[in-house]
mmCIF file of C-alpha atoms and ligand atoms in Angstrom:
data_model
loop_
_atom_site.group_PDB
_atom_site.id
_atom_site.type_symbol
_atom_site.label_atom_id
_atom_site.label_comp_id
_atom_site.label_asym_id
_atom_site.label_seq_id
_atom_site.Cartn_x
_atom_site.Cartn_y
_atom_site.Cartn_z
ATOM 1 C CA MET A 1 93.546 105.640 81.441
ATOM 2 C CA GLU A 2 94.049 102.657 79.954
ATOM 3 C CA GLU A 3 92.922 101.042 83.655
ATOM 4 C CA LYS A 4 91.431 102.211 87.204
ATOM 5 C CA THR A 5 90.097 100.781 89.517
ATOM 6 C CA ILE A 6 86.406 101.577 90.936
ATOM 7 C CA ASP A 7 84.802 101.118 94.241
ATOM 8 C CA GLY A 8 88.282 98.215 94.989
ATOM 9 C CA TYR A 9 87.156 96.794 91.841
ATOM 10 C CA PRO A 10 90.016 96.911 88.668
ATOM 11 C CA TYR A 11 88.647 98.205 85.520
ATOM 12 C CA THR A 12 89.825 98.655 81.765
ATOM 13 C CA TYR A 13 89.227 101.250 79.010
ATOM 14 C CA TYR A 14 86.192 100.007 76.321
ATOM 15 C CA HIS A 15 87.790 99.873 73.450
ATOM 16 C CA HIS A 16 84.736 100.868 71.435
ATOM 17 C CA PHE A 17 84.014 100.900 67.030
ATOM 18 C CA LYS A 18 82.302 104.149 66.367
ATOM 19 C CA PHE A 19 80.578 103.350 62.551
ATOM 20 C CA SER A 20 78.144 106.656 60.820
ATOM 21 C CA GLU A 21 75.244 105.097 60.408
ATOM 22 C CA LYS A 22 76.095 104.274 56.821
ATOM 23 C CA GLU A 23 78.269 101.951 57.612
ATOM 24 C CA MET A 24 76.448 100.661 60.410
ATOM 25 C CA LYS A 25 73.321 99.325 58.076
ATOM 26 C CA LEU A 26 75.904 97.774 55.736
ATOM 27 C CA ARG A 27 77.584 96.160 57.974
ATOM 28 C CA SER A 28 74.549 95.172 59.993
ATOM 29 C CA GLU A 29 73.097 94.002 56.316
ATOM 30 C CA ASP A 30 76.212 91.966 55.016
ATOM 31 C CA PHE A 31 76.104 89.932 58.985
ATOM 32 C CA TYR A 32 73.134 89.005 58.169
ATOM 33 C CA GLU A 33 73.423 87.579 54.726
ATOM 34 C CA TRP A 34 76.990 86.037 55.820
ATOM 35 C CA MET A 35 74.773 84.093 58.356
ATOM 36 C CA ASP A 36 71.873 83.865 56.555
ATOM 37 C CA LYS A 37 74.347 82.015 54.298
ATOM 38 C CA ARG A 38 75.404 79.021 56.770
ATOM 39 C CA ARG A 39 72.914 75.941 57.295
ATOM 40 C CA THR A 40 72.710 73.025 59.582
ATOM 41 C CA VAL A 41 74.792 69.822 57.451
ATOM 42 C CA ARG A 42 74.705 66.265 58.348
ATOM 43 C CA GLU A 43 78.100 65.172 55.698
ATOM 44 C CA PHE A 44 81.323 65.824 56.564
ATOM 45 C CA SER A 45 84.585 65.802 54.492
ATOM 46 C CA ASP A 46 86.827 63.596 57.049
ATOM 47 C CA GLU A 47 89.430 65.978 55.851
ATOM 48 C CA ASN A 48 91.239 66.898 58.285
ATOM 49 C CA PHE A 49 92.937 70.556 59.306
ATOM 50 C CA ASP A 50 94.576 72.372 61.763
ATOM 51 C CA MET A 51 93.507 72.304 65.263
ATOM 52 C CA SER A 52 94.355 75.223 65.629
ATOM 53 C CA ILE A 53 91.660 76.494 63.679
ATOM 54 C CA ILE A 54 89.477 74.326 66.608
ATOM 55 C CA GLU A 55 91.069 76.299 68.940
ATOM 56 C CA HIS A 56 90.949 79.721 67.979
ATOM 57 C CA ILE A 57 86.889 79.225 67.347
ATOM 58 C CA VAL A 58 86.591 78.216 71.072
ATOM 59 C CA LYS A 59 88.300 81.297 72.082
ATOM 60 C CA ALA A 60 85.470 83.126 69.877
ATOM 61 C CA ALA A 61 83.047 80.728 72.116
ATOM 62 C CA SER A 62 84.774 81.854 75.116
ATOM 63 C CA THR A 63 83.694 85.612 74.318
ATOM 64 C CA ALA A 64 80.620 85.411 75.180
ATOM 65 C CA PRO A 65 78.596 86.847 78.292
ATOM 66 C CA SER A 66 77.486 84.415 81.187
ATOM 67 C CA GLY A 67 75.789 84.962 84.619
ATOM 68 C CA ALA A 68 78.404 86.640 87.021
ATOM 69 C CA ASN A 69 80.764 85.852 84.025
ATOM 70 C CA LYS A 70 81.184 82.561 85.532
ATOM 71 C CA GLN A 71 81.896 81.409 82.561
ATOM 72 C CA PRO A 72 80.235 78.493 82.491
ATOM 73 C CA TRP A 73 81.271 75.913 79.967
ATOM 74 C CA THR A 74 83.407 73.173 78.907
ATOM 75 C CA PHE A 75 84.782 72.349 75.190
ATOM 76 C CA CYS A 76 85.573 68.977 74.471
ATOM 77 C CA VAL A 77 87.907 68.205 71.731
ATOM 78 C CA VAL A 78 86.865 64.856 70.308
ATOM 79 C CA ARG A 79 89.972 63.741 67.480
ATOM 80 C CA HIS A 80 90.467 60.047 68.589
ATOM 81 C CA PRO A 81 88.709 57.893 66.273
ATOM 82 C CA ALA A 82 88.458 55.058 68.902
ATOM 83 C CA ILE A 83 86.864 57.511 70.526
ATOM 84 C CA LYS A 84 84.378 58.493 68.162
ATOM 85 C CA LYS A 85 83.208 55.373 67.452
ATOM 86 C CA LYS A 86 82.334 55.029 71.440
ATOM 87 C CA ILE A 87 80.004 58.170 70.984
ATOM 88 C CA ARG A 88 78.421 57.210 67.944
ATOM 89 C CA GLU A 89 77.594 53.728 69.405
ATOM 90 C CA ALA A 90 76.528 55.256 72.501
ATOM 91 C CA ALA A 91 74.543 57.732 70.125
ATOM 92 C CA GLU A 92 73.199 55.364 68.120
ATOM 93 C CA LYS A 93 72.227 52.785 70.651
ATOM 94 C CA GLU A 94 69.706 55.564 72.156
ATOM 95 C CA GLU A 95 69.064 57.738 68.977
ATOM 96 C CA PHE A 96 67.761 54.432 67.744
ATOM 97 C CA ASP A 97 65.488 53.380 70.962
ATOM 98 C CA SER A 98 64.301 57.691 69.955
ATOM 99 C CA TYR A 99 62.790 57.514 66.967
ATOM 100 C CA ASN A 100 61.356 54.204 67.503
ATOM 101 C CA GLY A 101 59.157 54.478 70.481
ATOM 102 C CA ARG A 102 60.451 57.483 72.565
ATOM 103 C CA MET A 103 58.984 60.251 70.353
ATOM 104 C CA SER A 104 56.169 61.164 69.760
ATOM 105 C CA ASN A 105 53.876 60.837 66.625
ATOM 106 C CA GLU A 106 53.995 64.421 65.767
ATOM 107 C CA TRP A 107 57.686 64.881 66.381
ATOM 108 C CA LEU A 108 58.399 62.516 63.712
ATOM 109 C CA LYS A 109 56.064 63.871 61.311
ATOM 110 C CA ASP A 110 58.410 67.166 61.993
ATOM 111 C CA LEU A 111 61.328 65.734 61.515
ATOM 112 C CA GLU A 112 60.435 64.422 57.914
ATOM 113 C CA PRO A 113 61.652 66.641 55.581
ATOM 114 C CA LEU A 114 64.980 67.105 57.070
ATOM 115 C CA GLY A 115 64.822 63.727 56.747
ATOM 116 C CA THR A 116 67.465 62.622 60.229
ATOM 117 C CA ASN A 117 67.532 59.397 62.060
ATOM 118 C CA TRP A 118 68.853 57.100 64.280
ATOM 119 C CA GLN A 119 71.779 56.208 61.734
ATOM 120 C CA LYS A 120 74.353 59.314 63.451
ATOM 121 C CA PRO A 121 77.832 58.611 60.291
ATOM 122 C CA PHE A 122 78.643 61.641 60.713
ATOM 123 C CA LEU A 123 80.212 61.257 64.427
ATOM 124 C CA GLU A 124 83.144 59.227 62.998
ATOM 125 C CA THR A 125 83.038 61.213 59.782
ATOM 126 C CA ALA A 126 84.626 65.044 60.953
ATOM 127 C CA PRO A 127 87.463 65.259 62.023
ATOM 128 C CA TYR A 128 86.460 67.077 64.387
ATOM 129 C CA LEU A 129 83.882 66.534 67.803
ATOM 130 C CA ILE A 130 83.548 69.188 69.801
ATOM 131 C CA VAL A 131 81.375 68.309 72.826
ATOM 132 C CA VAL A 132 79.941 71.202 75.026
ATOM 133 C CA PHE A 133 79.645 70.337 78.626
ATOM 134 C CA LYS A 134 77.294 72.897 80.884
ATOM 135 C CA ARG A 135 79.163 73.625 84.830
ATOM 136 C CA ILE A 136 76.287 73.637 87.263
ATOM 137 C CA TYR A 137 78.748 74.468 89.862
ATOM 138 C CA GLU A 138 82.752 74.803 90.221
ATOM 139 C CA LEU A 139 83.775 72.918 93.233
ATOM 140 C CA GLU A 140 85.740 74.941 96.173
ATOM 141 C CA GLU A 141 88.375 73.614 98.086
ATOM 142 C CA GLY A 142 86.619 72.457 101.455
ATOM 143 C CA GLY A 143 83.708 70.769 99.318
ATOM 144 C CA HIS A 144 81.291 73.767 98.488
ATOM 145 C CA LYS A 145 79.577 73.623 96.132
ATOM 146 C CA HIS A 146 79.700 77.291 94.894
ATOM 147 C CA GLN A 147 76.343 77.778 91.411
ATOM 148 C CA ASN A 148 77.140 79.187 88.326
ATOM 149 C CA TYR A 149 74.223 80.941 86.835
ATOM 150 C CA TYR A 150 72.576 80.853 84.594
ATOM 151 C CA VAL A 151 73.937 78.269 83.643
ATOM 152 C CA GLN A 152 72.025 77.612 80.559
ATOM 153 C CA GLU A 153 71.744 80.744 78.537
ATOM 154 C CA SER A 154 75.116 81.578 78.862
ATOM 155 C CA VAL A 155 76.213 78.391 77.119
ATOM 156 C CA GLY A 156 73.185 78.256 74.812
ATOM 157 C CA ILE A 157 74.886 82.365 73.771
ATOM 158 C CA ALA A 158 77.956 80.409 73.999
ATOM 159 C CA CYS A 159 76.810 77.842 71.337
ATOM 160 C CA GLY A 160 75.967 81.189 69.313
ATOM 161 C CA PHE A 161 79.098 81.466 69.013
ATOM 162 C CA LEU A 162 80.867 78.360 68.120
ATOM 163 C CA LEU A 163 78.660 78.380 65.056
ATOM 164 C CA ALA A 164 79.283 81.702 64.125
ATOM 165 C CA ALA A 165 82.304 80.738 63.951
ATOM 166 C CA ILE A 166 83.130 77.212 62.346
ATOM 167 C CA HIS A 167 80.655 79.300 59.962
ATOM 168 C CA GLU A 168 83.752 82.238 59.605
ATOM 169 C CA ALA A 169 85.983 80.117 59.521
ATOM 170 C CA GLY A 170 84.399 78.214 56.052
ATOM 171 C CA LEU A 171 83.989 75.194 58.198
ATOM 172 C CA VAL A 172 79.895 72.819 58.761
ATOM 173 C CA ALA A 173 79.233 71.973 61.799
ATOM 174 C CA LEU A 174 75.597 70.124 63.349
ATOM 175 C CA THR A 175 74.539 70.457 66.676
ATOM 176 C CA HIS A 176 73.648 66.869 68.019
ATOM 177 C CA THR A 177 71.679 66.291 71.128
ATOM 178 C CA PRO A 178 71.085 62.850 71.306
ATOM 179 C CA SER A 179 69.607 62.231 74.254
ATOM 180 C CA PRO A 180 69.666 60.995 77.357
ATOM 181 C CA MET A 181 73.126 62.027 77.040
ATOM 182 C CA ASN A 182 74.868 61.449 79.687
ATOM 183 C CA PHE A 183 77.094 58.211 78.224
ATOM 184 C CA LEU A 184 78.984 61.595 76.910
ATOM 185 C CA SER A 185 79.622 62.275 81.148
ATOM 186 C CA GLU A 186 80.735 58.529 80.958
ATOM 187 C CA ILE A 187 82.791 57.958 77.877
ATOM 188 C CA LEU A 188 84.748 61.242 78.272
ATOM 189 C CA ASN A 189 85.347 60.647 81.890
ATOM 190 C CA ARG A 190 83.383 64.065 82.876
ATOM 191 C CA PRO A 191 83.165 65.087 85.982
ATOM 192 C CA GLU A 192 80.063 65.677 89.045
ATOM 193 C CA ASN A 193 79.552 69.727 88.275
ATOM 194 C CA GLU A 194 79.643 68.874 84.596
ATOM 195 C CA ARG A 195 76.743 67.839 82.127
ATOM 196 C CA ALA A 196 76.894 67.002 78.339
ATOM 197 C CA PHE A 197 74.863 70.130 76.413
ATOM 198 C CA LEU A 198 75.129 69.468 72.674
ATOM 199 C CA ILE A 199 77.291 67.102 70.751
ATOM 200 C CA ILE A 200 79.733 69.732 67.431
ATOM 201 C CA PRO A 201 80.465 67.560 64.283
ATOM 202 C CA VAL A 202 82.544 69.854 62.667
ATOM 203 C CA GLY A 203 84.166 69.822 59.325
ATOM 204 C CA LYS A 204 85.145 70.643 55.827
ATOM 205 C CA PRO A 205 81.872 71.170 53.901
ATOM 206 C CA VAL A 206 80.792 68.736 50.919
ATOM 207 C CA GLU A 207 78.838 68.987 47.842
ATOM 208 C CA THR A 208 75.566 68.642 48.896
ATOM 209 C CA PHE A 209 72.294 68.990 49.699
ATOM 210 C CA VAL A 210 70.279 70.270 52.206
ATOM 211 C CA PRO A 211 66.988 70.527 53.520
ATOM 212 C CA LYS A 212 64.923 73.904 51.549
ATOM 213 C CA ILE A 213 63.997 75.063 54.595
ATOM 214 C CA GLU A 214 62.428 79.141 55.053
ATOM 215 C CA ARG A 215 63.400 81.442 57.574
ATOM 216 C CA LYS A 216 59.962 83.646 59.195
ATOM 217 C CA PRO A 217 60.060 86.766 58.277
ATOM 218 C CA LEU A 218 60.149 90.002 60.496
ATOM 219 C CA ASP A 219 56.779 90.146 61.196
ATOM 220 C CA GLU A 220 56.107 86.624 61.946
ATOM 221 C CA ILE A 221 59.629 87.540 65.292
ATOM 222 C CA MET A 222 59.511 90.915 65.687
ATOM 223 C CA VAL A 223 56.764 93.114 66.916
ATOM 224 C CA VAL A 224 57.656 96.929 67.441
ATOM 225 C CA TYR A 225 56.689 99.082 70.124
ATOM 226 C CA GLY A 226 56.736 102.208 69.504
HETATM 227 N N1 LIG B 1 68.230 63.681 68.367
HETATM 228 C C1 LIG B 1 67.576 62.955 67.438
HETATM 229 C C2 LIG B 1 66.296 63.327 67.510
HETATM 230 C C3 LIG B 1 66.194 64.869 66.313
HETATM 231 C C4 LIG B 1 65.918 66.129 66.996
HETATM 232 C C5 LIG B 1 65.803 67.523 66.550
HETATM 233 I I1 LIG B 1 64.099 68.821 67.880
HETATM 234 C C6 LIG B 1 65.903 68.117 65.185
HETATM 235 O O1 LIG B 1 65.317 68.883 65.235
HETATM 236 C C7 LIG B 1 66.726 66.946 64.361
HETATM 237 C C8 LIG B 1 66.985 65.467 65.488
HETATM 238 C C9 LIG B 1 68.780 63.412 66.209
HETATM 239 O O2 LIG B 1 69.776 63.693 66.401
HETATM 240 O O3 LIG B 1 68.575 62.475 64.971
#
C-alpha cells in the first residue's frame, strides 16, 4: 500500500493533510502573521549556536521543489573566522566600487532609506554565513555536462524556504548580494558547474532598529479573475 510501481517507476503514498475550512482560515492567517514578523536585519549577535540548527534549516531548504527534481543547489556553511574575514574583505572591495560609481544615482537613492553602504561588518559578526551556490549543470562520468532546469527559479524557491526556516528557528538573516560575486567560488574553492547565488549571514538577534517599511496591500499585488 505504501509503495507501488507506475510505468515501471517507484511511487510512494502521499501523506496528505486534511483540515476543516475553519482550520485552514486560522492556519493561513497565523502563518501570514508569523511570516510578517520576519525582517531583514543588518546587525547580529556574535554568539555561537549549535550546527545542528543550521543542518535542520538547510534540510528544510532542500525540500523545495526544483526543475526535474535536480535539486540544483549547494549550501556552503562558513564558520571559520579567517574565511569569513576573507569573504568580508572581498565583498567590501566590490561593494566599495559599486557604491562609488557602478550603481546609478536612482539605485543609490532607492537604498538610502534602508541605510546600506559598502561596509559589511555582519559578514564577520554573524556566526554562520550560508553561501548558496546554484548548480548550472552536473558533470557526468566521461565529462558530459548534464544541464539542470529552471535553476534560477529552483534556487530562489529554496532560499525562500531557507529564510522561512531561519525565522521559524528564532534566528535572523540578511540576503546579501555583493556584485559581482565570483570571488566566492575562489575563496570557497567551488567547482566550475557552480555559481554564487546569495550570501545569507545567520545569527541570533540583538536589540536593534530596522527601517520602517510597509508591505504592499493585497489589492496592489493580487488580481482576481472570475
Ligand atoms: N548589493 C549591495 C547593494 C544593495 C542592493 C539592493 I537592490 C538592496 O536591496 C540592498 C543592497 C549591498 O548589499 O549593499
